[in-house]
């Protein structure tokens, strides 16, 4: 259905069919481009190359240094997507690692090369560093040595080495760009919403000491969580690196005893009385697929506000969000703040549906199996449809997921991701799956196994979205928490 103004225009142009035809054609093309660029799902690469690059225009753009902190055990896998996406619009960035090399044509610096010999020789986690220095990465057997995924992280020697990078990283970044007004620190799985970062920082005074990020505690030490990204003003960078240089031996001992580098930076900031300013909910500890868009529990749900970052982002999520950001910038000519709700409405909502097969819900709510009390609850596990009905029967339920024998309901609104495994054999005695098949296992195409499937009650999603819109202060939203 064409908008009324358009219909009017068409009527008045009847005498000029050619004009009308080309007008309609342009409108259609634009519409096609729009729907595609914003909601096209999972293979963005062709679109990426065909749509022009739109970068935010901000007077601050040349005054920010972005620092990516990484390590040899993850850099090859996780860094390249940054060059194809977010970093395309960043005029100045630097990559600090524990091993000097080129990755995808970009130089990666060893930020630990000034660590004292004493630390290198006596601290156990430096064995990886020393090995890399002496024989390079070719001798490292990654899968066996480091494991993969977050579960392996605690034992990953690359992860243990990471805490040593924070203070030298700040020091080197300031030497690299002594005049930069702001320093933004990210990790390879941190997606930085560059347009918003620039808008956010331009509201603050870089000559004052600022340390901005997501609050976290270890013991009594308050610090900005590294993976969610954090930002430091020029003034604070000068103070904290001067302090570190004066007390390097003390910091070496302290770092050896503690386990998180972001906490060590937090301690240094606290010692010199630079308070951590909360940048929540702008900086996110979750990814696009794991954010709870309802967040009933928080006093400041992200919905109304502008995202600065998402964490734990996969390569595919990078591409999806990047493509949307690019389209958004184009559509709004670079002058509308992008808010969480815009991301939800354009990127997440189109991916929700009543039934998504092979989709892992991330429903973490009430679980129903055969042993449940009431009849509806007992039957919820029988089939996907029963599970859906169980959700519908509970007014606050918004999403559900089902594997044979189990139905999980949730009041939280999450996208989730494609299921990675499916149950080949479900035991009703044990009440669980006793034979799993991982994605990528061979010859499965014909078998009718059962991946987890998920669904959302779409009109409740719509209602929740409207309710949350109302909670924002104005139609334009209250973009920033101050
Ligand atoms: C460490 O690396 C940087 C940059 O690659 C270099 O400028 C510096 O001289 C190195 N320092 C040492 C002590 O090797
Ligand atoms: C990743 C995740 O949280 N998935 C949840 C989806 O639902 C199952 C139950 O079917 C939960 O066990 C998972 O935790």
CSV table of C-alpha atoms and ligand atoms in Angstrom, one decimal:
chain,number,residue,atom,x,y,z
A,1,UNK,CA,0.0,0.0,0.0
A,2,UNK,CA,1.4,3.3,-1.1
A,3,UNK,CA,1.5,6.2,1.3
A,4,UNK,CA,-1.2,8.8,0.7
A,5,UNK,CA,1.1,11.6,-0.4
A,6,UNK,CA,2.6,9.2,-3.0
A,7,UNK,CA,-0.8,8.3,-4.3
A,8,UNK,CA,-1.7,11.9,-4.7
A,9,UNK,CA,1.5,12.6,-6.6
A,10,UNK,CA,0.8,9.7,-8.8
A,11,UNK,CA,-2.7,10.9,-9.6
A,12,UNK,CA,-1.5,14.4,-10.5
A,13,UNK,CA,1.1,13.0,-12.8
A,14,UNK,CA,-1.1,10.8,-14.9
A,15,UNK,CA,-0.4,12.8,-18.0
A,16,UNK,CA,3.2,12.0,-17.7
A,17,UNK,CA,3.5,8.2,-17.6
A,18,UNK,CA,7.3,8.2,-18.1
A,19,UNK,CA,7.8,10.4,-15.1
A,20,UNK,CA,5.5,8.3,-13.0
A,21,UNK,CA,7.1,5.1,-14.1
A,22,UNK,CA,10.6,6.2,-13.2
A,23,UNK,CA,9.4,7.6,-10.0
A,24,UNK,CA,7.8,4.3,-9.0
A,25,UNK,CA,10.9,2.5,-10.1
A,26,UNK,CA,13.1,4.7,-7.9
A,27,UNK,CA,10.8,4.3,-4.9
A,28,UNK,CA,10.8,0.5,-5.4
A,29,UNK,CA,14.6,0.4,-5.7
A,30,UNK,CA,15.0,2.4,-2.6
A,31,UNK,CA,12.5,0.3,-0.7
A,32,UNK,CA,14.3,-2.9,-1.9
A,33,UNK,CA,17.7,-1.5,-0.9
A,34,UNK,CA,16.3,-0.5,2.5
A,35,UNK,CA,14.7,-3.8,3.4
A,36,UNK,CA,17.8,-5.6,2.2
A,37,UNK,CA,20.4,-3.5,3.9
A,38,UNK,CA,18.6,-3.5,7.2
A,39,UNK,CA,17.0,-6.8,7.6
A,40,UNK,CA,18.9,-9.1,5.2
A,41,UNK,CA,20.0,-11.9,7.4
A,42,UNK,CA,23.0,-14.0,7.3
A,43,UNK,CA,25.2,-13.5,4.3
A,44,UNK,CA,26.1,-9.9,4.3
A,45,UNK,CA,29.3,-10.0,2.4
A,46,UNK,CA,27.9,-9.1,-1.1
A,47,UNK,CA,25.8,-6.3,0.3
A,48,UNK,CA,28.7,-5.1,2.3
A,49,UNK,CA,30.7,-4.6,-0.8
A,50,UNK,CA,27.9,-3.2,-2.9
A,51,UNK,CA,26.7,-0.5,-0.4
A,52,UNK,CA,28.9,2.5,-0.1
A,53,UNK,CA,30.8,3.0,3.1
A,54,UNK,CA,29.2,5.6,5.5
A,55,UNK,CA,31.4,6.8,8.2
A,56,UNK,CA,30.3,9.1,11.1
A,57,UNK,CA,31.3,12.7,10.7
A,58,UNK,CA,32.4,14.2,14.0
A,59,UNK,CA,34.9,17.0,14.7
A,60,UNK,CA,36.3,14.6,17.3
A,61,UNK,CA,37.1,11.8,14.8
A,62,UNK,CA,40.8,12.6,14.5
A,63,UNK,CA,41.3,13.1,18.2
A,64,UNK,CA,40.6,9.6,19.4
A,65,UNK,CA,43.0,6.7,19.4
A,66,UNK,CA,41.4,3.2,19.4
A,67,UNK,CA,43.5,0.5,21.0
A,68,UNK,CA,42.8,-3.1,20.4
A,69,UNK,CA,44.3,-5.4,22.9
A,70,UNK,CA,44.8,-9.0,21.8
A,71,UNK,CA,47.2,-12.0,22.0
A,72,UNK,CA,48.9,-14.5,19.7
A,73,UNK,CA,46.5,-17.3,20.6
A,74,UNK,CA,43.4,-15.4,19.3
A,75,UNK,CA,44.6,-12.7,16.9
A,76,UNK,CA,44.5,-14.7,13.6
A,77,UNK,CA,40.9,-15.9,14.3
A,78,UNK,CA,39.4,-12.8,15.8
A,79,UNK,CA,41.1,-9.7,14.6
A,80,UNK,CA,40.5,-9.7,10.8
A,81,UNK,CA,36.8,-8.9,11.0
A,82,UNK,CA,37.6,-5.6,12.6
A,83,UNK,CA,39.4,-4.5,9.4
A,84,UNK,CA,36.4,-5.3,7.3
A,85,UNK,CA,34.0,-3.5,9.6
A,86,UNK,CA,34.4,-1.1,12.5
A,87,UNK,CA,38.0,-0.1,11.9
A,88,UNK,CA,37.2,1.0,8.4
A,89,UNK,CA,35.9,4.3,9.9
A,90,UNK,CA,38.5,4.8,12.5
A,91,UNK,CA,41.3,7.1,11.3
A,92,UNK,CA,43.8,6.1,14.0
A,93,UNK,CA,44.1,2.8,15.8
A,94,UNK,CA,46.8,0.6,17.1
A,95,UNK,CA,46.9,-3.1,18.0
A,96,UNK,CA,48.8,-4.4,21.0
A,97,UNK,CA,49.5,-8.1,21.5
A,98,UNK,CA,52.1,-10.3,23.1
A,99,UNK,CA,53.8,-11.1,19.8
A,100,UNK,CA,54.9,-8.8,17.0
A,101,UNK,CA,53.6,-9.8,13.5
A,102,UNK,CA,51.5,-8.7,10.6
A,103,UNK,CA,47.9,-9.9,10.6
A,104,UNK,CA,45.7,-9.4,7.4
A,105,UNK,CA,48.2,-6.8,6.3
A,106,UNK,CA,48.2,-4.8,9.5
A,107,UNK,CA,51.0,-4.5,12.0
A,108,UNK,CA,50.4,-5.9,15.5
A,109,UNK,CA,52.8,-4.7,18.2
A,110,UNK,CA,54.3,-6.6,21.1
A,111,UNK,CA,53.3,-4.5,24.1
A,112,UNK,CA,55.2,-6.6,26.6
A,113,UNK,CA,58.7,-6.0,25.1
A,114,UNK,CA,59.6,-3.6,27.9
A,115,UNK,CA,58.7,-5.9,30.7
A,116,UNK,CA,61.7,-6.4,33.0
A,117,UNK,CA,64.0,-9.4,32.6
A,118,UNK,CA,63.2,-10.3,36.2
A,119,UNK,CA,59.5,-10.7,35.4
A,120,UNK,CA,60.1,-12.5,32.2
A,121,UNK,CA,62.4,-15.0,33.8
A,122,UNK,CA,60.5,-15.7,37.0
A,123,UNK,CA,56.8,-15.3,36.3
A,124,UNK,CA,55.4,-18.7,35.0
A,125,UNK,CA,52.9,-17.3,32.5
A,126,UNK,CA,55.8,-15.7,30.5
A,127,UNK,CA,56.8,-19.1,29.2
A,128,UNK,CA,54.4,-18.5,26.3
A,129,UNK,CA,55.8,-15.1,25.7
A,130,UNK,CA,59.4,-16.3,25.8
A,131,UNK,CA,58.6,-19.2,23.5
A,132,UNK,CA,56.9,-16.9,21.0
A,133,UNK,CA,59.9,-14.7,21.0
A,134,UNK,CA,62.4,-17.5,20.5
A,135,UNK,CA,60.6,-19.7,17.9
A,136,UNK,CA,57.6,-17.7,16.7
A,137,UNK,CA,54.1,-19.0,16.4
A,138,UNK,CA,54.8,-21.9,14.1
A,139,UNK,CA,55.6,-24.3,16.9
A,140,UNK,CA,52.5,-23.6,18.9
A,141,UNK,CA,49.8,-26.2,18.6
A,142,UNK,CA,46.8,-24.2,19.2
A,143,UNK,CA,44.0,-26.6,19.6
A,144,UNK,CA,45.7,-28.8,22.1
A,145,UNK,CA,47.7,-26.2,23.8
A,146,UNK,CA,45.0,-23.6,24.3
A,147,UNK,CA,41.7,-25.2,23.8
A,148,UNK,CA,39.0,-23.1,22.3
A,149,UNK,CA,36.0,-21.1,23.3
A,150,UNK,CA,35.4,-19.3,26.6
A,151,UNK,CA,35.6,-22.5,28.6
A,152,UNK,CA,39.2,-23.0,27.7
A,153,UNK,CA,40.0,-19.4,28.6
A,154,UNK,CA,41.0,-19.9,32.3
A,155,UNK,CA,43.7,-22.4,31.3
A,156,UNK,CA,44.8,-20.5,28.2
A,157,UNK,CA,48.3,-19.3,28.9
A,158,UNK,CA,47.5,-16.4,26.5
A,159,UNK,CA,44.8,-15.3,28.9
A,160,UNK,CA,47.0,-15.5,31.9
A,161,UNK,CA,49.6,-13.3,30.2
A,162,UNK,CA,46.9,-10.8,29.3
A,163,UNK,CA,46.9,-9.0,32.7
A,164,UNK,CA,50.5,-7.9,32.1
A,165,UNK,CA,49.5,-5.9,29.1
A,166,UNK,CA,47.2,-3.2,30.6
A,167,UNK,CA,49.6,-0.8,32.1
A,168,UNK,CA,52.3,-0.9,29.3
A,169,UNK,CA,49.4,-0.6,26.9
A,170,UNK,CA,48.2,2.7,28.4
A,171,UNK,CA,51.8,3.9,28.5
A,172,UNK,CA,52.6,3.0,24.9
A,173,UNK,CA,49.3,4.3,23.6
A,174,UNK,CA,50.0,7.7,25.2
A,175,UNK,CA,53.5,7.7,23.7
A,176,UNK,CA,52.0,6.9,20.3
A,177,UNK,CA,49.5,9.7,20.4
A,178,UNK,CA,50.5,12.1,23.2
A,179,UNK,CA,48.0,14.7,21.9
A,180,UNK,CA,44.9,12.4,21.4
A,181,UNK,CA,42.0,13.7,23.4
A,182,UNK,CA,40.6,10.3,24.1
A,183,UNK,CA,41.7,6.7,24.2
A,184,UNK,CA,39.3,3.9,23.6
A,185,UNK,CA,40.2,0.4,24.6
A,186,UNK,CA,38.6,-2.7,23.1
A,187,UNK,CA,39.2,-6.4,22.7
A,188,UNK,CA,38.8,-8.5,19.5
A,189,UNK,CA,35.3,-9.6,20.4
A,190,UNK,CA,34.2,-6.1,21.4
A,191,UNK,CA,32.1,-4.4,18.8
A,192,UNK,CA,32.5,-0.7,19.2
A,193,UNK,CA,29.6,1.5,17.9
A,194,UNK,CA,32.0,4.2,16.7
A,195,UNK,CA,29.4,6.8,15.7
A,196,UNK,CA,28.0,6.8,19.3
A,197,UNK,CA,31.5,6.7,20.9
A,198,UNK,CA,32.3,9.9,19.1
A,199,UNK,CA,29.0,11.6,20.2
A,200,UNK,CA,29.4,10.4,23.7
A,201,UNK,CA,33.0,11.6,24.2
A,202,UNK,CA,32.3,14.9,22.5
A,203,UNK,CA,30.0,15.7,25.5
A,204,UNK,CA,32.9,15.4,27.9
A,205,UNK,CA,36.0,17.5,28.6
A,206,UNK,CA,39.2,15.6,27.8
A,207,UNK,CA,41.3,17.9,29.9
A,208,UNK,CA,39.6,16.5,33.0
A,209,UNK,CA,40.7,13.1,34.2
A,210,UNK,CA,38.0,10.6,33.0
A,211,UNK,CA,37.9,6.9,33.3
A,212,UNK,CA,34.7,5.5,31.8
A,213,UNK,CA,33.4,2.0,31.6
A,214,UNK,CA,31.3,-0.8,33.0
A,215,UNK,CA,31.6,-1.2,36.8
A,216,UNK,CA,33.0,-4.4,38.1
A,217,UNK,CA,34.5,-5.5,41.4
A,218,UNK,CA,37.2,-7.9,42.4
A,219,UNK,CA,37.4,-7.8,46.2
A,220,UNK,CA,37.2,-4.1,47.0
A,221,UNK,CA,38.8,-2.9,43.8
A,222,UNK,CA,36.4,-1.2,41.4
A,223,UNK,CA,37.4,-1.2,37.7
A,224,UNK,CA,36.1,-0.9,34.2
A,225,UNK,CA,35.5,-4.2,32.6
A,226,UNK,CA,37.9,-4.7,29.7
A,227,UNK,CA,35.7,-6.7,27.3
A,228,UNK,CA,32.9,-4.2,27.4
A,229,UNK,CA,35.4,-1.5,26.4
A,230,UNK,CA,36.5,1.5,28.4
A,231,UNK,CA,37.6,5.1,27.6
A,232,UNK,CA,40.2,7.3,29.2
A,233,UNK,CA,40.7,11.0,28.7
A,234,UNK,CA,44.1,12.5,27.8
A,235,UNK,CA,44.4,14.0,31.3
A,236,UNK,CA,43.8,10.7,33.0
A,237,UNK,CA,46.2,8.9,30.7
A,238,UNK,CA,49.0,11.3,31.6
A,239,UNK,CA,48.3,10.9,35.3
A,240,UNK,CA,48.0,7.1,35.4
A,241,UNK,CA,51.0,6.4,33.2
A,242,UNK,CA,53.2,8.8,35.3
A,243,UNK,CA,52.1,7.0,38.4
A,244,UNK,CA,52.8,3.6,36.9
A,245,UNK,CA,56.3,4.6,35.8
A,246,UNK,CA,57.2,5.7,39.3
A,247,UNK,CA,56.0,2.5,40.9
A,248,UNK,CA,56.7,-0.1,38.3
A,249,UNK,CA,58.3,-2.6,40.7
A,250,UNK,CA,55.3,-2.4,43.0
A,251,UNK,CA,53.0,-3.0,40.0
A,252,UNK,CA,55.0,-6.0,38.9
A,253,UNK,CA,54.5,-7.6,42.3
A,254,UNK,CA,50.9,-6.7,42.4
A,255,UNK,CA,50.2,-8.0,38.8
A,256,UNK,CA,51.9,-11.3,39.6
A,257,UNK,CA,49.5,-11.8,42.5
A,258,UNK,CA,46.2,-10.7,40.9
A,259,UNK,CA,44.5,-12.2,37.9
A,260,UNK,CA,42.8,-9.5,35.9
A,261,UNK,CA,44.5,-6.7,34.1
A,262,UNK,CA,41.5,-4.5,33.9
A,263,UNK,CA,41.5,-4.6,37.7
A,264,UNK,CA,45.1,-3.6,37.9
A,265,UNK,CA,44.3,-0.5,35.9
A,266,UNK,CA,41.4,0.1,38.2
A,267,UNK,CA,43.6,0.0,41.2
A,268,UNK,CA,46.1,2.4,39.6
A,269,UNK,CA,43.2,4.8,38.9
A,270,UNK,CA,41.9,4.5,42.4
A,271,UNK,CA,45.3,5.2,43.9
A,272,UNK,CA,45.5,8.5,42.1
A,273,UNK,CA,41.9,9.4,42.9
A,274,UNK,CA,40.4,9.1,39.4
A,275,UNK,CA,36.9,7.7,40.0
A,276,UNK,CA,35.4,5.3,37.6
A,277,UNK,CA,32.4,6.9,35.9
A,278,UNK,CA,29.8,4.4,34.9
A,279,UNK,CA,29.1,4.3,31.1
A,280,UNK,CA,26.4,1.7,31.7
A,281,UNK,CA,24.1,0.8,30.0
A,282,UNK,CA,25.9,2.2,27.0
A,283,UNK,CA,28.7,-0.3,27.2
A,284,UNK,CA,27.4,-3.8,27.1
A,285,UNK,CA,28.8,-7.1,28.5
A,286,UNK,CA,26.6,-9.1,26.2
A,287,UNK,CA,26.5,-9.7,22.5
A,288,UNK,CA,23.7,-8.9,20.1
A,289,UNK,CA,22.3,-12.4,20.5
A,290,UNK,CA,22.5,-12.6,24.3
A,291,UNK,CA,21.4,-9.2,25.4
A,292,UNK,CA,18.1,-9.3,27.3
A,293,UNK,CA,16.2,-6.6,25.6
A,294,UNK,CA,13.6,-6.4,28.4
A,295,UNK,CA,15.9,-6.1,31.4
A,296,UNK,CA,13.1,-5.6,33.8
A,297,UNK,CA,15.6,-5.8,36.7
A,298,UNK,CA,17.7,-2.8,35.9
A,299,UNK,CA,16.7,0.7,36.7
A,300,UNK,CA,18.2,1.9,33.4
A,301,UNK,CA,17.2,-0.6,30.8
A,302,UNK,CA,19.3,-0.1,27.7
A,303,UNK,CA,16.3,0.3,25.4
A,304,UNK,CA,16.1,4.1,25.5
A,305,UNK,CA,19.8,4.7,25.4
A,306,UNK,CA,22.6,4.6,22.9
A,307,UNK,CA,25.0,1.6,22.7
A,308,UNK,CA,28.7,2.2,22.7
A,309,UNK,CA,29.7,-1.4,22.6
A,310,UNK,CA,28.7,-5.1,22.6
A,311,UNK,CA,30.9,-7.9,23.9
A,312,UNK,CA,31.4,-11.5,22.9
A,313,UNK,CA,30.5,-10.7,19.4
A,314,UNK,CA,31.1,-13.3,16.8
A,315,UNK,CA,32.3,-12.6,13.3
A,316,UNK,CA,28.8,-13.0,11.9
A,317,UNK,CA,27.3,-10.6,14.5
A,318,UNK,CA,30.0,-8.1,13.6
A,319,UNK,CA,28.9,-8.2,10.0
A,320,UNK,CA,25.2,-8.0,10.8
A,321,UNK,CA,25.6,-5.0,13.1
A,322,UNK,CA,28.1,-3.3,10.8
A,323,UNK,CA,25.8,-3.5,7.9
A,324,UNK,CA,22.9,-2.0,9.9
A,325,UNK,CA,25.1,0.8,11.3
A,326,UNK,CA,26.2,1.6,7.8
A,327,UNK,CA,22.6,1.7,6.5
A,328,UNK,CA,21.6,3.8,9.5
A,329,UNK,CA,24.3,6.4,8.9
A,330,UNK,CA,23.3,6.6,5.3
A,331,UNK,CA,19.6,6.8,6.0
A,332,UNK,CA,20.0,9.5,8.8
A,333,UNK,CA,22.7,11.4,7.0
A,334,UNK,CA,24.9,10.7,10.0
A,335,UNK,CA,22.9,12.9,12.5
A,336,UNK,CA,20.6,10.6,14.5
A,337,UNK,CA,21.8,8.8,17.6
A,338,UNK,CA,21.5,5.1,17.2
A,339,UNK,CA,19.8,3.6,20.3
A,340,UNK,CA,19.4,0.0,21.6
A,341,UNK,CA,15.8,0.1,20.6
A,342,UNK,CA,16.7,1.0,17.0
A,343,UNK,CA,19.0,-2.1,17.0
A,344,UNK,CA,16.2,-4.2,18.4
A,345,UNK,CA,13.6,-3.0,15.9
A,346,UNK,CA,15.7,-3.3,12.8
A,347,UNK,CA,18.1,-6.1,13.6
A,348,UNK,CA,16.6,-8.3,16.2
A,349,UNK,CA,12.9,-8.1,15.8
A,350,UNK,CA,12.9,-9.2,12.1
A,351,UNK,CA,14.7,-12.4,13.2
A,352,UNK,CA,12.1,-13.4,15.8
A,353,UNK,CA,9.2,-15.6,14.8
A,354,UNK,CA,6.7,-18.0,16.3
A,355,UNK,CA,8.9,-20.9,15.4
A,356,UNK,CA,12.5,-21.1,14.6
A,357,UNK,CA,13.8,-24.6,14.0
A,358,UNK,CA,17.4,-25.4,15.0
A,359,UNK,CA,17.5,-22.3,17.1
A,360,UNK,CA,18.8,-22.1,20.6
A,361,UNK,CA,16.5,-19.9,22.5
A,362,UNK,CA,18.7,-18.8,25.3
A,363,UNK,CA,15.5,-19.3,27.3
A,364,UNK,CA,16.7,-19.8,30.8
A,365,UNK,CA,13.5,-19.6,32.7
A,366,UNK,CA,11.1,-22.2,34.0
A,367,UNK,CA,11.7,-25.7,32.8
A,368,UNK,CA,9.0,-28.3,32.2
A,369,UNK,CA,9.4,-32.0,31.8
A,370,UNK,CA,7.3,-35.0,32.5
A,371,UNK,CA,7.5,-34.6,36.2
A,372,UNK,CA,5.9,-31.2,36.3
A,373,UNK,CA,2.9,-30.7,38.5
A,374,UNK,CA,0.0,-29.5,36.4
A,375,UNK,CA,-1.3,-31.1,33.2
A,376,UNK,CA,-0.4,-28.2,30.9
A,377,UNK,CA,3.0,-28.2,32.5
A,378,UNK,CA,3.5,-31.9,32.2
A,379,UNK,CA,2.4,-31.8,28.6
A,380,UNK,CA,4.5,-28.8,27.6
A,381,UNK,CA,7.4,-31.0,26.8
A,382,UNK,CA,5.4,-33.3,24.4
A,383,UNK,CA,5.9,-31.1,21.3
A,384,UNK,CA,6.9,-27.7,20.2
A,385,UNK,CA,3.2,-26.7,19.9
A,386,UNK,CA,2.5,-27.8,23.5
A,387,UNK,CA,5.5,-25.8,24.7
A,388,UNK,CA,4.2,-22.8,22.8
A,389,UNK,CA,0.7,-23.3,24.4
A,390,UNK,CA,2.3,-23.4,27.8
A,391,UNK,CA,4.0,-20.1,27.1
A,392,UNK,CA,0.8,-18.6,25.9
A,393,UNK,CA,-1.0,-19.7,29.1
A,394,UNK,CA,1.4,-17.6,31.2
A,395,UNK,CA,0.8,-13.9,30.7
A,396,UNK,CA,4.4,-12.9,31.3
A,397,UNK,CA,6.0,-15.6,29.1
A,398,UNK,CA,7.5,-14.2,25.9
A,399,UNK,CA,9.7,-16.9,24.5
A,400,UNK,CA,10.0,-20.7,24.7
A,401,UNK,CA,12.2,-23.4,23.4
A,402,UNK,CA,11.7,-27.1,23.0
A,403,UNK,CA,13.7,-30.2,22.6
A,404,UNK,CA,11.9,-33.5,22.9
A,405,UNK,CA,11.2,-34.1,26.6
A,406,UNK,CA,11.9,-30.6,27.6
A,407,UNK,CA,10.2,-27.2,27.3
A,408,UNK,CA,11.8,-24.0,28.7
A,409,UNK,CA,9.9,-20.8,29.0
A,410,UNK,CA,11.2,-17.3,29.6
A,411,UNK,CA,10.1,-13.8,30.4
A,412,UNK,CA,13.3,-12.4,29.0
A,413,UNK,CA,13.6,-11.4,25.4
A,414,UNK,CA,16.7,-12.7,23.7
A,415,UNK,CA,17.6,-13.6,20.1
A,416,UNK,CA,19.9,-16.5,20.7
A,417,UNK,CA,21.7,-18.3,17.9
A,418,UNK,CA,21.6,-21.3,15.7
A,419,UNK,CA,21.7,-24.5,17.6
A,420,UNK,CA,25.1,-26.1,17.7
A,421,UNK,CA,24.1,-29.6,18.6
A,422,UNK,CA,21.0,-31.8,18.6
A,423,UNK,CA,19.7,-34.6,20.6
A,424,UNK,CA,19.8,-38.0,18.8
A,425,UNK,CA,18.5,-40.0,21.7
A,426,UNK,CA,16.5,-38.7,24.5
A,427,UNK,CA,16.0,-40.7,27.7
A,428,UNK,CA,12.8,-40.0,29.5
A,429,UNK,CA,14.1,-42.1,32.4
A,430,UNK,CA,17.1,-39.9,32.8
A,431,UNK,CA,15.1,-36.9,31.7
A,432,UNK,CA,17.9,-35.7,29.5
A,433,UNK,CA,19.5,-36.2,26.2
A,434,UNK,CA,21.9,-39.1,26.3
A,435,UNK,CA,23.3,-38.9,22.8
A,436,UNK,CA,24.2,-35.6,21.3
A,437,UNK,CA,25.4,-34.8,17.9
A,438,UNK,CA,27.5,-31.7,17.4
A,439,UNK,CA,27.0,-29.5,14.4
A,440,UNK,CA,29.5,-30.5,11.7
A,441,UNK,CA,29.3,-34.2,12.5
A,442,UNK,CA,29.0,-36.1,9.3
A,443,UNK,CA,26.1,-37.9,7.5
A,444,UNK,CA,23.2,-36.4,9.4
A,445,UNK,CA,21.3,-34.8,6.7
A,446,UNK,CA,18.7,-37.5,6.3
A,447,UNK,CA,18.1,-38.4,9.9
A,448,UNK,CA,15.2,-36.7,11.6
A,449,UNK,CA,17.0,-35.8,14.8
A,450,UNK,CA,15.8,-33.0,17.0
A,451,UNK,CA,17.7,-29.8,17.4
A,452,UNK,CA,16.4,-27.3,19.9
A,453,UNK,CA,13.7,-25.1,18.4
A,454,UNK,CA,12.6,-21.8,19.8
A,455,UNK,CA,9.8,-19.3,19.4
A,456,UNK,CA,8.5,-16.0,20.5
A,457,UNK,CA,4.9,-14.8,21.1
A,458,UNK,CA,5.0,-12.1,18.5
A,459,UNK,CA,2.2,-9.9,19.8
A,460,UNK,CA,3.8,-9.9,23.2
A,461,UNK,CA,7.1,-8.9,21.7
A,462,UNK,CA,5.2,-6.0,20.0
A,463,UNK,CA,3.5,-5.0,23.2
A,464,UNK,CA,6.8,-5.2,25.2
A,465,UNK,CA,8.4,-3.0,22.6
A,466,UNK,CA,5.6,-0.4,22.8
A,467,UNK,CA,5.7,-0.4,26.6
A,468,UNK,CA,9.4,0.2,26.6
A,469,UNK,CA,9.1,3.0,24.1
A,470,UNK,CA,6.8,4.7,26.5
A,471,UNK,CA,9.3,4.4,29.3
A,472,UNK,CA,11.7,6.6,27.4
A,473,UNK,CA,11.4,10.3,28.3
A,474,UNK,CA,10.6,11.7,24.9
A,475,UNK,CA,9.9,10.4,21.4
A,476,UNK,CA,13.5,11.1,20.6
A,477,UNK,CA,14.5,9.1,23.6
A,478,UNK,CA,16.9,10.1,26.4
A,479,UNK,CA,19.9,8.8,24.7
A,480,UNK,CA,22.6,9.3,27.3
A,481,UNK,CA,22.8,8.6,31.0
A,482,UNK,CA,24.6,11.4,32.7
B,1,LIG,C1,59.4,-2.5,21.8
B,1,LIG,O1,58.7,-2.4,20.6
B,1,LIG,C2,58.6,-1.0,20.1
B,1,LIG,C3,57.7,-1.0,18.9
B,1,LIG,O2,57.7,-2.1,18.1
B,1,LIG,C4,60.0,-0.4,19.8
B,1,LIG,O3,59.8,0.9,19.4
B,1,LIG,C5,60.8,-0.5,21.1
B,1,LIG,O4,62.1,-0.1,20.8
B,1,LIG,C6,60.8,-1.9,21.6
B,1,LIG,N1,61.5,-1.9,22.9
B,1,LIG,C7,62.4,-2.8,23.2
B,1,LIG,C8,63.0,-2.6,24.6
B,1,LIG,O5,62.7,-3.7,22.5
B,2,LIG,C1,22.7,-21.2,25.5
B,2,LIG,C2,21.6,-21.3,26.4
B,2,LIG,O1,21.5,-20.7,27.4
B,2,LIG,N1,20.6,-22.1,26.0
B,2,LIG,C3,19.6,-22.6,26.8
B,2,LIG,C4,18.4,-23.0,25.9
B,2,LIG,O2,17.6,-23.9,26.5
B,2,LIG,C5,18.2,-25.0,27.1
B,2,LIG,C6,17.1,-25.9,27.6
B,2,LIG,O3,16.5,-26.4,26.5
B,2,LIG,C7,19.0,-24.5,28.3
B,2,LIG,O4,19.6,-25.6,29.0
B,2,LIG,C8,20.1,-23.7,27.7
B,2,LIG,O5,20.9,-23.1,28.7
